[in-house]
Coordinates of C-alpha atoms in Angstrom, one line a residue:
M1 CA 89.6 -131.9 43.4
V2 CA 87.2 -129.0 43.4
Q3 CA 84.2 -129.5 45.8
P4 CA 80.7 -129.1 44.2
S5 CA 79.9 -126.0 46.3
Q6 CA 83.3 -124.4 45.4
S7 CA 82.7 -125.1 41.7
F8 CA 79.2 -123.7 42.0
M9 CA 80.4 -120.4 43.6
R10 CA 83.4 -120.1 41.3
G11 CA 81.2 -120.4 38.2
T12 CA 78.9 -117.8 39.7
F13 CA 81.8 -115.4 40.3
V14 CA 83.2 -115.8 36.8
L15 CA 79.9 -115.4 35.1
S16 CA 79.0 -112.4 37.3
V17 CA 82.1 -110.5 36.4
A18 CA 81.6 -111.0 32.7
A19 CA 77.9 -110.1 33.0
F20 CA 78.7 -107.0 35.0
I21 CA 80.9 -105.6 32.3
N22 CA 78.4 -106.4 29.6
R23 CA 75.5 -105.0 31.6
I24 CA 77.3 -101.7 32.2
L25 CA 78.2 -101.4 28.5
G26 CA 74.7 -102.3 27.5
F27 CA 73.3 -99.8 30.0
I28 CA 75.5 -97.0 28.7
S29 CA 74.4 -97.8 25.1
G30 CA 70.8 -97.7 26.2
I31 CA 71.3 -94.3 27.8
F32 CA 72.8 -92.9 24.6
V33 CA 70.0 -94.3 22.5
A34 CA 67.3 -93.1 25.0
R35 CA 68.7 -89.6 25.2
M36 CA 69.1 -89.2 21.4
L37 CA 65.8 -90.7 20.3
G38 CA 63.6 -89.8 23.3
A39 CA 60.6 -91.7 24.6
E40 CA 58.8 -91.7 21.3
G41 CA 61.8 -93.1 19.4
I42 CA 62.4 -95.7 22.0
G43 CA 58.8 -96.7 21.7
L44 CA 59.3 -97.3 18.0
L45 CA 62.4 -99.5 18.7
M46 CA 60.5 -101.6 21.3
M47 CA 57.6 -102.1 18.9
A48 CA 59.9 -103.3 16.1
H49 CA 62.1 -105.6 18.2
P50 CA 59.9 -108.4 19.6
L51 CA 59.6 -110.3 16.3
V52 CA 63.3 -111.0 16.2
P53 CA 63.5 -113.0 19.5
L54 CA 60.7 -115.3 18.2
V55 CA 62.7 -116.0 15.0
I56 CA 65.9 -116.6 17.0
T57 CA 64.2 -118.9 19.5
I58 CA 62.7 -121.0 16.7
T59 CA 66.0 -121.2 14.7
E60 CA 68.1 -122.0 17.8
L61 CA 65.8 -124.9 18.9
G62 CA 67.5 -124.7 22.3
L63 CA 70.7 -126.0 20.7
P64 CA 73.2 -123.7 22.5
V65 CA 72.4 -125.4 25.9
A66 CA 72.5 -128.8 24.3
I67 CA 75.8 -128.1 22.5
S68 CA 77.6 -127.0 25.6
K69 CA 76.5 -130.1 27.4
L70 CA 77.3 -132.6 24.6
V71 CA 80.6 -130.9 23.8
A72 CA 81.7 -131.1 27.4
E73 CA 80.8 -134.8 27.6
A74 CA 82.6 -135.5 24.3
Y75 CA 85.7 -133.8 25.5
A76 CA 85.6 -135.8 28.7
R77 CA 85.6 -139.0 26.6
D78 CA 88.3 -137.5 24.2
E79 CA 85.9 -137.8 21.2
R80 CA 87.3 -134.9 19.2
E81 CA 85.6 -135.9 15.9
K82 CA 82.2 -136.0 17.7
V83 CA 82.9 -132.4 18.9
R84 CA 83.3 -131.3 15.3
R85 CA 80.3 -133.2 14.2
I86 CA 78.1 -131.5 16.9
L87 CA 79.3 -128.1 15.8
H88 CA 78.8 -128.8 12.1
V89 CA 75.4 -130.3 12.5
S90 CA 74.3 -127.4 14.7
L91 CA 75.6 -124.8 12.3
A92 CA 73.9 -126.4 9.4
V93 CA 70.5 -126.6 11.2
T94 CA 70.5 -123.1 12.6
S95 CA 71.8 -121.6 9.3
I96 CA 69.1 -123.2 7.2
L97 CA 66.3 -122.3 9.6
S98 CA 67.4 -118.8 10.3
V99 CA 68.0 -117.8 6.7
S100 CA 64.7 -119.4 5.7
L101 CA 62.7 -117.6 8.5
T102 CA 64.5 -114.3 7.9
T103 CA 63.7 -114.5 4.2
V104 CA 60.0 -115.2 5.0
S105 CA 60.0 -112.3 7.5
L106 CA 61.4 -109.9 5.0
L107 CA 59.0 -111.0 2.2
G108 CA 56.0 -110.8 4.5
S109 CA 57.2 -107.7 6.4
E110 CA 54.2 -105.5 5.4
W111 CA 51.7 -108.2 6.4
I112 CA 53.5 -108.8 9.7
A113 CA 53.7 -105.0 10.4
S114 CA 50.0 -104.6 9.8
I115 CA 49.3 -107.2 12.6
L116 CA 52.0 -106.4 15.2
L117 CA 52.8 -102.7 14.8
S118 CA 50.3 -100.3 16.2
D119 CA 52.4 -97.4 14.9
P120 CA 53.4 -97.7 11.2
R121 CA 56.5 -95.6 11.7
A122 CA 58.1 -98.7 13.4
Y123 CA 58.1 -100.5 10.0
Y124 CA 61.5 -99.3 9.0
A125 CA 63.1 -100.3 12.3
M126 CA 61.5 -103.8 12.0
L127 CA 63.0 -104.2 8.5
A128 CA 66.5 -103.0 9.8
I129 CA 66.6 -105.5 12.7
T130 CA 65.3 -108.6 10.9
P131 CA 68.7 -109.6 9.3
I132 CA 70.1 -110.0 12.8
A133 CA 68.4 -113.4 13.3
P134 CA 70.9 -115.6 11.4
I135 CA 73.9 -113.7 12.8
V136 CA 72.7 -114.3 16.4
A137 CA 71.7 -117.9 15.8
V138 CA 75.2 -118.8 14.4
S139 CA 76.9 -116.8 17.2
A140 CA 74.8 -118.7 19.8
V141 CA 76.0 -122.1 18.4
L142 CA 79.7 -121.0 18.6
K143 CA 79.2 -119.7 22.1
G144 CA 77.6 -123.0 23.1
Y145 CA 80.8 -124.7 21.7
F146 CA 83.1 -122.4 23.6
R147 CA 81.0 -122.8 26.8
G148 CA 81.3 -126.6 26.4
K149 CA 85.1 -126.2 26.2
Q150 CA 85.0 -123.9 29.3
Q151 CA 86.5 -121.0 27.3
M152 CA 84.4 -118.4 29.0
K153 CA 87.0 -115.6 28.3
T154 CA 86.2 -115.9 24.5
I155 CA 82.5 -115.5 25.1
A156 CA 83.1 -112.5 27.4
A157 CA 85.5 -110.8 25.0
S158 CA 83.0 -111.2 22.1
D159 CA 80.2 -109.7 24.2
V160 CA 82.4 -106.7 25.3
L161 CA 83.4 -106.1 21.7
E162 CA 79.8 -106.3 20.6
H163 CA 78.6 -103.7 23.1
T164 CA 81.5 -101.4 22.4
V165 CA 81.0 -101.4 18.6
Q166 CA 77.2 -101.0 19.2
I167 CA 77.7 -97.8 21.2
A168 CA 79.9 -96.3 18.4
C169 CA 77.5 -97.4 15.6
V170 CA 74.4 -96.2 17.3
L171 CA 75.8 -92.8 17.9
A172 CA 76.9 -92.5 14.3
M173 CA 73.7 -93.9 12.7
V174 CA 71.3 -91.9 14.8
H175 CA 73.3 -88.7 14.3
L176 CA 73.3 -89.2 10.5
L177 CA 69.6 -90.2 10.1
M178 CA 67.9 -88.0 12.7
P179 CA 67.5 -85.1 10.2
Y180 CA 65.4 -87.4 8.0
G181 CA 62.9 -88.1 10.9
I182 CA 62.6 -90.2 14.0
A183 CA 61.5 -93.3 12.1
Y184 CA 64.7 -93.4 10.1
A185 CA 66.8 -92.7 13.2
A186 CA 65.2 -95.7 15.0
A187 CA 65.9 -97.8 12.0
G188 CA 69.5 -96.7 12.1
A189 CA 69.8 -97.7 15.7
M190 CA 68.5 -101.2 14.8
A191 CA 71.0 -101.4 11.9
A192 CA 73.8 -100.6 14.4
S193 CA 72.7 -103.6 16.4
V194 CA 73.0 -105.8 13.3
A195 CA 76.5 -104.4 12.6
S196 CA 77.7 -105.0 16.2
E197 CA 76.4 -108.6 16.2
A198 CA 78.2 -109.2 12.9
I199 CA 81.5 -107.9 14.3
S200 CA 81.0 -110.2 17.3
L201 CA 80.4 -113.2 15.0
L202 CA 83.6 -112.5 13.1
F203 CA 85.5 -112.5 16.3
L204 CA 84.0 -115.8 17.3
L205 CA 84.8 -117.3 13.9
A206 CA 88.4 -116.0 14.2
S207 CA 88.7 -117.5 17.7
Y208 CA 87.4 -120.8 16.4
K209 CA 90.0 -120.8 13.6
L210 CA 92.7 -120.2 16.3
Y211 CA 91.5 -122.5 19.0
G212 CA 89.1 -124.8 17.3
E213 CA 89.6 -128.4 16.3
S214 CA 91.9 -129.4 13.5
K215 CA 90.3 -131.8 11.0
E216 CA 91.4 -135.3 10.4
P217 CA 92.4 -136.4 6.8
G218 CA 89.3 -137.0 4.7
E219 CA 87.0 -135.3 7.2
T220 CA 84.5 -133.0 5.5
W221 CA 81.2 -131.1 6.3
V222 CA 79.3 -133.5 4.0
R223 CA 80.6 -136.5 5.9
H224 CA 79.6 -135.0 9.2
L225 CA 76.1 -134.1 8.0
K226 CA 75.6 -137.6 6.5
Q227 CA 76.6 -139.2 9.8
G228 CA 74.9 -136.6 11.9
R229 CA 71.4 -138.0 12.3
R230 CA 72.2 -139.5 15.7
T231 CA 74.0 -136.4 16.8
L232 CA 71.0 -134.2 15.7
S233 CA 68.7 -136.5 17.7
E234 CA 70.8 -136.1 20.8
L235 CA 70.8 -132.3 20.4
L236 CA 67.1 -132.1 19.9
Q237 CA 66.3 -134.3 22.9
I238 CA 68.0 -131.7 25.1
G239 CA 67.2 -128.6 23.1
L240 CA 63.5 -129.0 22.3
P241 CA 62.1 -129.0 25.9
T242 CA 63.8 -125.7 26.5
T243 CA 62.4 -124.2 23.3
G244 CA 58.8 -124.2 24.3
H245 CA 59.4 -121.6 27.1
G246 CA 61.3 -119.4 24.7
V247 CA 58.7 -119.6 22.0
I248 CA 55.9 -118.6 24.4
Q249 CA 58.0 -115.9 25.8
S250 CA 58.8 -114.6 22.3
L251 CA 55.2 -114.8 21.1
F252 CA 54.0 -112.8 24.1
G253 CA 56.9 -110.4 23.7
A254 CA 55.8 -109.9 20.0
F255 CA 52.2 -109.2 20.9
Q256 CA 52.8 -107.3 24.2
P257 CA 53.4 -103.9 22.5
L258 CA 50.1 -104.3 20.6
L259 CA 48.3 -105.4 23.8
I260 CA 49.7 -102.4 25.8
T261 CA 48.9 -99.8 23.1
T262 CA 45.4 -101.3 22.6
S263 CA 44.6 -101.1 26.3
L264 CA 45.9 -97.5 26.3
A265 CA 43.7 -96.7 23.4
L266 CA 40.7 -98.0 25.3
A267 CA 41.8 -95.6 28.1
G268 CA 41.5 -92.8 25.6
I269 CA 45.2 -92.3 24.8
G270 CA 46.2 -91.5 21.2
T271 CA 48.7 -93.5 19.2
V272 CA 51.6 -91.0 19.4
L273 CA 51.2 -90.6 23.2
A274 CA 50.8 -94.4 23.7
T275 CA 54.0 -95.0 21.7
K276 CA 55.8 -92.5 23.9
Q277 CA 54.5 -94.0 27.2
F278 CA 55.3 -97.5 26.0
G279 CA 58.8 -96.3 25.2
M280 CA 59.2 -94.9 28.7
L281 CA 58.2 -98.2 30.2
A282 CA 60.2 -100.5 28.0
G283 CA 63.2 -98.3 27.3
Y284 CA 63.6 -96.3 30.5
V285 CA 62.1 -98.3 33.4
Y286 CA 62.9 -101.9 32.4
P287 CA 66.7 -101.3 31.9
L288 CA 66.9 -99.8 35.4
L289 CA 64.8 -102.7 36.9
F290 CA 67.0 -105.4 35.2
M291 CA 70.3 -103.7 35.9
P292 CA 71.0 -105.2 39.3
G293 CA 69.8 -108.7 38.3
F294 CA 72.9 -109.7 36.4
I295 CA 74.3 -111.5 39.5
T296 CA 71.1 -113.6 40.1
H297 CA 71.0 -114.5 36.4
S298 CA 74.7 -115.5 36.5
L299 CA 73.9 -117.5 39.7
S300 CA 71.1 -119.2 37.9
T301 CA 73.4 -120.3 35.1
A302 CA 75.8 -121.9 37.5
L303 CA 72.9 -123.3 39.7
I304 CA 71.4 -125.5 37.0
P305 CA 74.3 -128.0 36.8
A306 CA 75.0 -127.8 40.5
I307 CA 71.4 -128.8 41.4
S308 CA 71.3 -131.4 38.6
E309 CA 74.5 -133.0 40.0
A310 CA 73.2 -133.0 43.6
A311 CA 69.8 -134.5 42.4
T312 CA 71.6 -137.2 40.5
N313 CA 73.5 -138.1 43.6
K314 CA 70.2 -137.9 45.6
N315 CA 71.9 -135.4 48.0
S316 CA 68.9 -133.5 49.4
L317 CA 71.0 -131.8 52.0
L318 CA 73.3 -130.3 49.3
I319 CA 70.2 -129.2 47.2
H320 CA 68.8 -127.3 50.2
K321 CA 72.1 -125.8 51.0
Q322 CA 72.5 -124.5 47.4
M323 CA 68.9 -123.3 47.4
D324 CA 69.6 -121.4 50.6
Q325 CA 72.8 -119.8 49.2
A326 CA 70.9 -118.8 46.0
L327 CA 67.9 -117.2 47.7
R328 CA 70.1 -115.4 50.3
L329 CA 72.2 -114.0 47.5
G330 CA 68.9 -112.9 45.8
L331 CA 67.9 -111.2 49.0
L332 CA 71.3 -109.5 49.4
I333 CA 71.1 -108.0 45.9
G334 CA 67.4 -107.5 45.6
A335 CA 66.7 -105.7 48.9
P336 CA 68.9 -102.6 48.5
A337 CA 68.2 -102.5 44.7
T338 CA 64.5 -102.3 45.4
V339 CA 64.9 -99.5 47.9
I340 CA 67.1 -97.5 45.5
L341 CA 64.8 -97.9 42.5
F342 CA 61.8 -97.0 44.6
E343 CA 63.1 -94.2 46.8
W344 CA 65.2 -92.5 44.1
A345 CA 62.9 -93.3 41.1
I346 CA 62.3 -89.8 39.9
P347 CA 65.9 -88.5 40.5
L348 CA 67.3 -91.5 38.6
T349 CA 65.0 -91.2 35.5
T350 CA 65.6 -87.4 35.6
L351 CA 69.4 -87.7 35.7
I352 CA 69.8 -90.6 33.3
Y353 CA 67.0 -90.0 30.8
D354 CA 65.9 -86.5 31.5
A355 CA 62.4 -88.0 31.9
P356 CA 61.1 -87.4 35.4
E357 CA 57.6 -88.6 34.3
A358 CA 59.1 -92.2 34.0
G359 CA 59.9 -92.1 37.7
L360 CA 56.3 -92.8 38.6
L361 CA 56.3 -96.0 36.6
L362 CA 59.6 -97.1 38.2
K363 CA 58.2 -96.4 41.6
V364 CA 55.1 -98.5 40.8
M365 CA 57.0 -101.5 39.5
A366 CA 60.0 -101.6 41.9
P367 CA 58.3 -103.2 44.9
M368 CA 56.7 -106.0 42.8
F369 CA 60.0 -106.5 40.9
F370 CA 61.7 -107.4 44.2
L371 CA 60.4 -111.0 43.7
H372 CA 62.2 -111.2 40.3
Y373 CA 65.5 -111.5 42.2
F374 CA 64.2 -114.8 43.6
D375 CA 62.4 -116.0 40.5
A376 CA 65.6 -116.6 38.4
P377 CA 67.1 -119.0 41.0
L378 CA 63.8 -120.7 41.5
H379 CA 63.5 -121.3 37.8
A380 CA 67.0 -122.6 37.7
I381 CA 66.3 -125.0 40.5
L382 CA 63.3 -126.4 38.7
L383 CA 65.4 -127.0 35.6
G384 CA 68.2 -128.6 37.6
L385 CA 65.6 -131.0 39.2
G386 CA 64.5 -132.0 35.7
R387 CA 61.1 -130.2 35.9
A388 CA 61.3 -128.1 32.7
N389 CA 57.6 -128.9 32.0
T390 CA 56.6 -127.6 35.4
S391 CA 58.5 -124.4 34.8
L392 CA 56.9 -124.1 31.3
W393 CA 53.3 -124.5 32.6
N394 CA 54.0 -122.0 35.5
Y395 CA 55.1 -119.5 32.9
V396 CA 52.1 -120.1 30.7
V397 CA 49.7 -119.6 33.6
A398 CA 51.6 -116.5 34.8
T399 CA 51.7 -115.0 31.3
A400 CA 47.9 -115.5 30.8
F401 CA 47.2 -113.7 34.1
K402 CA 49.7 -111.0 33.2
A403 CA 48.1 -110.4 29.8
L404 CA 44.6 -110.2 31.4
A405 CA 45.9 -107.8 34.1
I406 CA 47.6 -105.6 31.5
F407 CA 44.5 -105.3 29.4
V408 CA 42.1 -104.7 32.4
F409 CA 44.3 -102.3 34.4
G410 CA 45.7 -100.6 31.3
S411 CA 42.3 -99.9 29.8
Q412 CA 41.1 -98.5 33.2
F413 CA 44.2 -96.6 34.5
G414 CA 46.4 -96.0 31.5
I415 CA 50.2 -96.7 31.6
V416 CA 50.2 -96.9 35.4
G417 CA 47.7 -99.8 35.1
V418 CA 50.0 -101.4 32.5
A419 CA 52.9 -101.2 35.0
Y420 CA 50.7 -102.8 37.7
G421 CA 49.8 -105.6 35.3
L422 CA 53.4 -106.3 34.4
G423 CA 54.3 -106.5 38.1
F424 CA 51.3 -108.7 38.8
G425 CA 52.8 -111.2 36.3
I426 CA 56.1 -111.3 38.1
V427 CA 54.4 -112.0 41.5
I428 CA 52.3 -114.8 40.1
L429 CA 55.3 -116.5 38.3
T430 CA 57.5 -116.4 41.4
L431 CA 54.8 -117.8 43.7
L432 CA 54.0 -120.6 41.3
N433 CA 57.7 -121.6 41.0
F434 CA 58.0 -121.4 44.8
L435 CA 55.0 -123.7 45.3
S436 CA 56.2 -126.1 42.7
I437 CA 59.6 -126.6 44.4
S438 CA 57.9 -126.9 47.8
S439 CA 55.7 -129.7 46.5
L440 CA 58.7 -131.5 44.9
I441 CA 61.3 -131.5 47.7
G442 CA 59.9 -129.5 50.5
F443 CA 61.3 -126.1 51.5
Y444 CA 63.3 -125.3 54.5
W445 CA 62.9 -121.5 54.9
D446 CA 64.4 -119.6 57.8
I447 CA 62.1 -116.5 57.8
G448 CA 64.3 -114.6 60.3
P449 CA 66.8 -113.1 57.8
Y450 CA 63.9 -111.9 55.5
I451 CA 62.2 -110.1 58.4
K452 CA 65.5 -108.5 59.5
S453 CA 66.3 -107.6 55.9
G454 CA 62.8 -106.0 55.6
I455 CA 63.5 -103.8 58.7
C456 CA 66.9 -102.9 57.3
M457 CA 65.3 -101.9 54.0
V458 CA 62.9 -99.5 55.8
L459 CA 65.7 -98.0 57.7
M460 CA 67.8 -97.6 54.5
A461 CA 64.9 -95.8 52.8
L462 CA 64.4 -93.4 55.7
C463 CA 68.1 -92.7 55.9
G464 CA 68.4 -92.2 52.2
R465 CA 65.4 -89.9 52.0
W466 CA 66.8 -87.7 54.8
I467 CA 70.3 -87.5 53.3
F468 CA 69.1 -86.8 49.8
G469 CA 66.9 -83.9 51.1
Y470 CA 69.8 -82.6 53.2
L471 CA 72.2 -82.6 50.3
N472 CA 69.7 -80.9 48.1
D473 CA 69.1 -78.2 50.7
Q474 CA 72.9 -77.6 50.6
G475 CA 72.6 -76.7 46.9
L476 CA 74.6 -79.7 45.6
P477 CA 73.9 -80.7 41.9
L478 CA 71.5 -83.6 41.4
L479 CA 74.3 -86.0 40.4
W480 CA 76.2 -85.5 43.7
S481 CA 73.1 -85.5 45.8
L482 CA 72.0 -88.7 44.2
L483 CA 75.3 -90.5 44.4
G484 CA 76.1 -89.3 47.9
S485 CA 72.7 -90.3 49.4
I486 CA 72.7 -93.7 47.7
A487 CA 76.3 -94.5 48.8
L488 CA 75.6 -93.5 52.4
S489 CA 72.3 -95.3 52.6
L490 CA 73.9 -98.5 51.2
L491 CA 76.6 -98.2 53.8
F492 CA 74.0 -97.8 56.5
Y493 CA 72.1 -100.8 55.1
F494 CA 75.1 -103.2 55.2
V495 CA 76.1 -101.9 58.7
A496 CA 72.5 -102.7 59.8
L497 CA 72.8 -106.2 58.2
T498 CA 76.0 -106.8 60.1
F499 CA 74.7 -105.5 63.4
T500 CA 71.6 -107.7 63.2
D501 CA 73.5 -110.8 61.9
T502 CA 71.0 -111.0 59.1
M503 CA 73.2 -112.8 56.6
K504 CA 74.7 -115.2 59.2
R505 CA 74.0 -118.7 58.1
R506 CA 72.2 -120.8 60.7
R507 CA 73.5 -124.3 60.5
K508 CA 70.4 -126.4 60.9
R509 CA 70.1 -129.7 59.2
S510 CA 67.0 -130.3 57.2
N511 CA 65.1 -133.5 57.6
L512 CA 63.4 -133.0 54.3
S513 CA 63.9 -135.7 51.7
I514 CA 63.2 -135.9 48.0
P515 CA 60.5 -138.4 46.9
W516 CA 62.5 -139.9 44.0

């Protein structure tokens, strides 16, 4: 029998490998798009995109998470007909909602554009991306089904196929439409995303045909839907609490471009330049910041059921052990990533995007973004403890402060102020989640490894700066100077960790208990 800690780490490993492949492919796709469209074109893409996550969040109703849980339970009880009913009811609900909302979005596109889009050139891109909502919603249902069956390879294969097709389609569409103007090229890039999602959906449908459930005689969709009221109730009981967070996140994401461009306008920046600066922030800086976080997000996915199981068994020692593992992994990943993104900010944005001016924004956000590598596990711990409402309110408060900070700092200091405002929101959210967990179960925190890791970070930065300067003085190309200095500084960092025993686990038992 697999021990809970083994299952937790194995799940983290499998999800991390799949996420790493998809993140690399997505990053490559983003580089191609950024280089072909430039900062201004990326700004148009980012302005047009936020409406879609809102539509998808509403149509999914948190069902993918509920489906994976209920399907796994039904399989454990060998209730195959219930598995099919769960899938059919979920597909019916998401299909009806997504098609209806997509139709409304298309019919009211001009009115929506007049409210959300500060640059009218983003209108065509918004139209092109809108049809993706029903495709993504149905795909999410099928992925929830396969996740419940523990067929993670199917999900990983569909994601890899999607990103591969997207790279090819983006290159083709942007190349064909660029002569007609940047607005049409941005719309072509959005249309490429729709095409790649459609291919991924076809793959999932084919996989379901091959590996899905065979129907019993007399079993029909109509019969499942007629008998599906209880199943729908079970799905919504699990799905709806997780929807609130997504709705607020999507709503803020939809209005964030308008908030940013408005604050930049108050700072005296024109529409075209504001679009370009927003494109640098959202299209250049954010992908680099989020790139190393795939491991902590995969960890969080595996952490939720692990914490939930330990909480059900009232095993506070196991909860604290898993929290310690999660936060140490966040430290192990986040510390060197932060040094790299801060110390090599301008060379990275120059080499990847040919946009050295984006390096300043990356340098501003990297130190504050360090806390993001801890926030994902903290959020998962709250969910595993059954405190979804606490997590939601923490997010609401942090988002309100972030919006205020973006407006105040952006209107005073321009795009640099916006970057500080975004980082301020990350700091507030992480601290609120940390304090919530501390008040719930206490928090055993050995501060020693964090102090040692901080010292190792400083030494890594100094070492990397000297090596990068030395390699540049030798006349090496930027690529080799960058790769060589990062590789050697990382080696120095991990040697320093080993020498100081920073990651060695101190085996102390916690006397903290959970007030159930």
